[in-house]
Amino acid sequence: MSKVLLAENAGFCFGVQRAVEEAIKIQKQYNKKIYTLGPLIHNNDVVNYLEENNIFAIDYNEIDQLEQDDVIVIRSHGVTKKVIEDLENRGLIVVNATCPYVTNIQKKVNKFSEKGYNIVILGDKKHPEVIGINGWCNDSAIITKDGSFDEKLPNKICVVSQTTEKQENWKNTVTNLSLKSKEVLAFNTICQATEVRQKSADNLSKIVDTMIVIGGRNSSNTTKLYEIAKKNCSNTIHIENAKELTKEFIESNKGKKVGITAGASTPDWIIKEVIDIMEGNN
Ligand code: SF4
């Protein structure tokens, strides 16, 4: 049995909770198979749960398979303006469950690009949230992964951040932009949910022997929690669910202090399973 400490803030964030609840509500309302554009969240267990409730993910390049009046839910990451227009033009019923914080970024990018600002996004250019945001300024944004810029920068810049970025990268970005460009309008759009999770993971990982970070393998906010925890606690592991806890791991942590945190797309029931196993209740 280990002594388990759960991070003060861990698991589902407001935007993800809202998107999942919205999809379940809409499915009940239409009482038929409904779709989400891409997996609603980065968690295989939740995806399975949604499928049991007649909610299926579909890729944008498979959209021809849908018929008029089929219902499609936009996930919390959001999409480009063009994608929404295309779905509506196809006669689909579009339910936009984009997180309001992401919608706010899209609106800013749209507004300031129309006012003649060149948009810079701090984030991962392959992440759907960043691809979506870029679509609100005609895919014209300069995207930096850590605040470094190789290219010459234009003089009028509006900069925003992917919601899951680190503050450190944001500071870097603003500092470098200020040195290289004359007018910089900066909106720190890093989400509080991400920050508080990161802070809690940082605090907890300093006082435990082992850290368990729970979340999807392809979830960027979970990966960041892992990196933060690993800096303080070399014995940090990343798992998707309780099934990945090996006997050796459980045994080797008997009597030790184990900290647990979870990414924004990890539901409570998975966190509970991991706690129960590590506490020896299972
Ligand atoms: S992490 Fe923040 S911005 Fe992203 S979905 Fe959750 S609440 Fe919204």
Coordinates of C-alpha atoms and ligand atoms in Angstrom, one line a residue:
M1 CA 0.0 0.0 0.0
S2 CA 1.3 3.5 -0.9
K3 CA 0.4 6.8 0.7
V4 CA -1.4 8.5 -2.2
L5 CA -1.6 12.3 -2.6
L6 CA -3.8 13.7 -5.4
A7 CA -2.9 17.0 -6.9
E8 CA -5.1 19.8 -5.8
N9 CA -6.2 20.4 -9.4
A10 CA -6.3 17.4 -11.7
G11 CA -8.5 15.9 -14.5
F12 CA -11.3 17.2 -16.6
C13 CA -11.2 21.0 -17.2
F14 CA -14.3 23.2 -17.7
G15 CA -14.1 23.1 -21.5
V16 CA -13.8 19.4 -21.8
Q17 CA -16.5 18.7 -19.2
R18 CA -18.8 21.1 -21.1
A19 CA -18.1 19.4 -24.5
V20 CA -18.7 15.9 -23.2
E21 CA -21.9 17.0 -21.4
E22 CA -23.1 18.8 -24.5
A23 CA -22.5 15.8 -26.8
I24 CA -24.4 13.5 -24.4
K25 CA -27.3 16.0 -24.1
I26 CA -27.5 16.5 -27.9
Q27 CA -27.5 12.8 -28.5
K28 CA -30.4 12.4 -26.1
Q29 CA -32.3 15.3 -27.8
Y30 CA -32.0 13.8 -31.3
N31 CA -32.1 10.2 -30.1
K32 CA -29.9 8.9 -33.0
K33 CA -26.3 8.3 -33.8
I34 CA -24.4 11.6 -33.7
Y35 CA -20.9 12.5 -34.7
T36 CA -18.0 14.5 -33.3
L37 CA -15.5 16.0 -35.7
G38 CA -12.4 14.1 -34.5
P39 CA -12.3 12.5 -31.1
L40 CA -14.1 14.8 -28.6
I41 CA -11.2 14.5 -26.2
H42 CA -7.8 12.7 -26.1
N43 CA -8.8 9.8 -24.0
N44 CA -9.5 6.3 -25.4
D45 CA -11.6 5.3 -22.4
V46 CA -13.9 8.3 -22.8
V47 CA -14.1 7.7 -26.5
N48 CA -15.3 4.1 -25.8
Y49 CA -17.8 5.5 -23.3
L50 CA -19.2 7.9 -25.9
E51 CA -19.5 5.2 -28.5
E52 CA -21.6 3.2 -26.1
N53 CA -23.8 6.2 -26.0
N54 CA -24.1 6.4 -29.8
I55 CA -21.6 9.2 -30.2
F56 CA -18.9 8.5 -32.8
A57 CA -15.9 10.4 -34.0
I58 CA -15.5 11.1 -37.7
D59 CA -12.6 12.7 -39.6
Y60 CA -13.0 15.7 -41.7
N61 CA -11.9 13.8 -44.8
E62 CA -14.7 11.2 -44.2
I63 CA -17.4 13.9 -44.0
D64 CA -18.9 12.9 -47.4
Q65 CA -20.3 9.8 -45.6
L66 CA -22.7 12.0 -43.6
E67 CA -26.2 12.9 -44.8
Q68 CA -28.2 16.0 -44.5
D69 CA -29.5 16.7 -41.0
D70 CA -26.9 14.5 -39.4
V71 CA -25.7 16.0 -36.2
I72 CA -22.0 16.9 -35.8
V73 CA -20.4 18.3 -32.6
I74 CA -17.3 20.5 -32.8
R75 CA -14.9 19.6 -30.0
S76 CA -13.4 22.0 -27.4
H77 CA -10.3 22.6 -29.5
G78 CA -12.4 24.4 -32.1
V79 CA -12.0 24.4 -35.9
T80 CA -11.4 26.9 -38.7
K81 CA -14.0 29.3 -40.0
K82 CA -14.0 27.4 -43.3
V83 CA -14.7 24.1 -41.7
I84 CA -17.8 25.4 -39.9
E85 CA -19.0 27.0 -43.1
D86 CA -18.5 23.8 -45.1
L87 CA -20.4 21.7 -42.5
E88 CA -23.3 24.1 -42.6
N89 CA -23.3 24.2 -46.4
R90 CA -23.6 20.5 -46.4
G91 CA -26.9 20.7 -44.5
L92 CA -25.5 19.2 -41.3
I93 CA -26.7 20.2 -37.9
V94 CA -23.6 21.8 -36.3
V95 CA -23.3 21.9 -32.5
N96 CA -20.3 24.1 -31.6
A97 CA -18.8 22.9 -28.3
T98 CA -15.6 24.8 -28.8
C99 CA -14.4 25.9 -25.4
P100 CA -15.4 29.5 -24.8
Y101 CA -11.7 30.4 -24.0
V102 CA -10.7 29.1 -27.4
T103 CA -13.5 30.9 -29.1
N104 CA -12.2 34.1 -27.5
I105 CA -8.8 33.5 -29.1
Q106 CA -10.4 32.8 -32.5
K107 CA -12.4 36.1 -32.3
K108 CA -9.3 38.1 -31.3
V109 CA -7.3 36.6 -34.2
N110 CA -10.1 37.3 -36.6
K111 CA -10.6 40.9 -35.4
F112 CA -7.0 42.0 -35.3
S113 CA -6.0 40.3 -38.6
E114 CA -8.9 42.3 -40.2
K115 CA -7.4 45.4 -38.6
G116 CA -4.1 44.8 -40.4
Y117 CA -2.1 43.0 -37.7
N118 CA 0.1 40.1 -38.5
I119 CA -0.9 37.2 -36.2
V120 CA 1.7 35.2 -34.3
I121 CA 0.6 32.0 -32.4
L122 CA 2.8 30.4 -29.7
G123 CA 2.0 26.7 -29.9
D124 CA 2.3 23.4 -31.8
K125 CA 1.6 24.0 -35.4
K126 CA 0.2 20.5 -35.8
H127 CA -2.2 20.7 -32.8
P128 CA -5.9 21.0 -33.9
E129 CA -6.4 24.0 -31.6
V130 CA -3.6 25.9 -33.3
I131 CA -4.7 24.8 -36.8
G132 CA -8.2 26.0 -35.9
I133 CA -7.1 29.4 -34.6
N134 CA -4.9 30.0 -37.7
G135 CA -8.0 29.4 -39.7
W136 CA -9.5 32.6 -38.3
C137 CA -6.8 34.7 -40.0
N138 CA -6.8 32.9 -43.4
D139 CA -4.0 30.5 -42.3
S140 CA -1.6 33.5 -42.3
A141 CA -0.2 33.2 -38.8
I142 CA 3.5 32.9 -38.0
I143 CA 3.6 29.9 -35.6
T144 CA 6.5 29.5 -33.0
K145 CA 6.9 26.5 -30.8
D146 CA 9.0 28.2 -28.1
G147 CA 9.2 31.9 -28.9
S148 CA 12.2 31.7 -31.2
F149 CA 11.9 33.2 -34.7
D150 CA 14.2 32.6 -37.6
E151 CA 12.4 34.8 -40.1
K152 CA 12.4 38.6 -40.3
L153 CA 9.2 39.8 -38.6
P154 CA 6.6 42.3 -39.8
N155 CA 6.1 45.5 -37.8
K156 CA 2.6 45.2 -36.6
I157 CA 2.0 42.0 -34.7
C158 CA -0.8 40.5 -32.6
V159 CA 0.3 37.5 -30.6
V160 CA -1.8 34.9 -28.9
S161 CA -0.9 31.5 -27.3
Q162 CA -2.2 28.0 -27.5
T163 CA -4.2 27.5 -24.3
T164 CA -1.9 24.7 -23.0
E165 CA 1.4 26.6 -23.4
K166 CA 3.9 27.2 -20.6
Q167 CA 4.3 30.7 -19.2
E168 CA 8.0 30.4 -19.8
N169 CA 7.5 30.1 -23.5
W170 CA 5.1 33.0 -23.5
K171 CA 7.6 35.3 -21.8
N172 CA 10.2 34.3 -24.3
T173 CA 7.9 34.9 -27.2
V174 CA 6.9 38.4 -26.0
T175 CA 10.5 39.4 -25.2
N176 CA 11.7 38.3 -28.7
L177 CA 8.9 39.9 -30.5
S178 CA 9.4 43.2 -28.7
L179 CA 13.1 43.2 -29.8
K180 CA 12.2 42.4 -33.4
S181 CA 9.0 44.2 -34.1
K182 CA 7.8 47.8 -33.7
E183 CA 4.2 47.3 -32.5
V184 CA 3.3 44.2 -30.5
L185 CA -0.2 43.6 -29.2
A186 CA 0.1 40.6 -26.8
F187 CA -2.8 38.6 -25.4
N188 CA -1.7 35.9 -22.9
T189 CA -4.4 33.3 -23.7
I190 CA -2.9 30.5 -21.7
C191 CA -5.8 28.9 -19.9
Q192 CA -6.0 29.1 -16.1
A193 CA -7.0 25.4 -16.0
T194 CA -3.7 24.5 -17.5
E195 CA -1.8 26.8 -15.2
V196 CA -3.4 25.5 -12.0
R197 CA -2.9 21.9 -13.1
Q198 CA 0.8 22.6 -13.9
K199 CA 1.3 24.5 -10.6
S200 CA -0.3 21.7 -8.6
A201 CA 1.8 19.1 -10.4
D202 CA 4.9 21.1 -9.7
N203 CA 4.2 21.5 -6.0
L204 CA 3.2 17.9 -5.5
S205 CA 6.1 16.4 -7.4
K206 CA 8.5 18.1 -5.1
I207 CA 7.3 16.3 -2.0
V208 CA 6.7 12.7 -3.2
D209 CA 8.8 9.7 -4.0
T210 CA 6.9 8.8 -7.2
M211 CA 4.6 10.6 -9.5
I212 CA 1.9 9.1 -11.7
V213 CA 0.6 11.3 -14.5
I214 CA -2.6 10.0 -16.0
G215 CA -3.8 11.0 -19.5
G216 CA -3.9 10.2 -23.2
R217 CA -0.6 9.6 -24.9
N218 CA -1.4 12.2 -27.5
S219 CA -2.7 14.8 -25.1
S220 CA -0.4 17.8 -25.1
N221 CA -1.4 19.1 -21.7
T222 CA -0.8 15.7 -20.1
T223 CA 2.7 15.5 -21.7
K224 CA 3.4 18.9 -20.2
L225 CA 2.3 17.8 -16.8
Y226 CA 4.7 14.8 -17.2
E227 CA 7.6 17.1 -18.1
I228 CA 7.0 19.3 -15.1
A229 CA 6.7 16.4 -12.7
K230 CA 9.8 14.7 -14.1
K231 CA 11.9 17.7 -13.5
N232 CA 11.3 17.5 -9.7
C233 CA 10.8 13.7 -9.4
S234 CA 12.9 11.4 -11.5
N235 CA 10.5 8.5 -10.7
T236 CA 7.6 9.9 -12.8
I237 CA 5.5 7.7 -15.1
H238 CA 2.8 8.5 -17.6
I239 CA -0.1 6.1 -18.0
E240 CA -3.4 6.2 -19.8
N241 CA -5.4 4.2 -17.3
A242 CA -5.1 1.9 -14.3
K243 CA -4.4 -1.2 -16.6
E244 CA -1.0 0.2 -17.3
L245 CA 0.1 -0.1 -13.7
T246 CA 2.4 -3.1 -13.5
K247 CA 2.7 -5.4 -10.5
E248 CA 6.4 -4.5 -10.2
F249 CA 5.5 -0.8 -10.1
I250 CA 2.9 -1.3 -7.4
E251 CA 5.2 -3.5 -5.4
S252 CA 8.2 -1.2 -5.6
N253 CA 6.1 1.7 -4.3
K254 CA 4.7 0.0 -1.3
G255 CA 5.2 2.3 1.8
K256 CA 6.2 5.2 -0.5
K257 CA 4.6 8.6 -1.0
V258 CA 2.9 8.6 -4.5
G259 CA 1.6 11.7 -6.1
I260 CA -1.1 11.6 -8.7
T261 CA -2.1 14.1 -11.3
A262 CA -4.1 13.9 -14.5
G263 CA -4.5 15.8 -17.8
A264 CA -7.6 17.9 -18.6
S265 CA -9.1 15.0 -20.6
T266 CA -8.9 12.4 -17.9
P267 CA -12.3 11.6 -16.3
D268 CA -12.7 11.2 -12.5
W269 CA -13.4 7.5 -12.7
I270 CA -10.0 6.7 -14.2
I271 CA -8.2 8.8 -11.5
K272 CA -10.2 6.9 -8.8
E273 CA -9.2 3.5 -10.2
V274 CA -5.5 4.4 -10.0
I275 CA -5.8 5.8 -6.5
D276 CA -7.6 2.6 -5.4
I277 CA -5.0 0.3 -6.8
M278 CA -2.1 2.3 -5.4
E279 CA -3.8 2.4 -2.0
G280 CA -4.3 -1.3 -2.1
N281 CA -8.1 -1.2 -2.2
N282 CA -8.4 -3.2 -5.4
Ligands
SF4_1 S1 -7.8 23.6 -21.1 FE1 -8.8 25.5 -20.8 S2 -9.1 26.3 -22.9 FE2 -8.7 24.1 -23.1 S3 -10.6 23.2 -23.1 FE3 -10.0 23.2 -21.0 S4 -10.9 25.1 -20.1 FE4 -10.9 25.2 -22.3

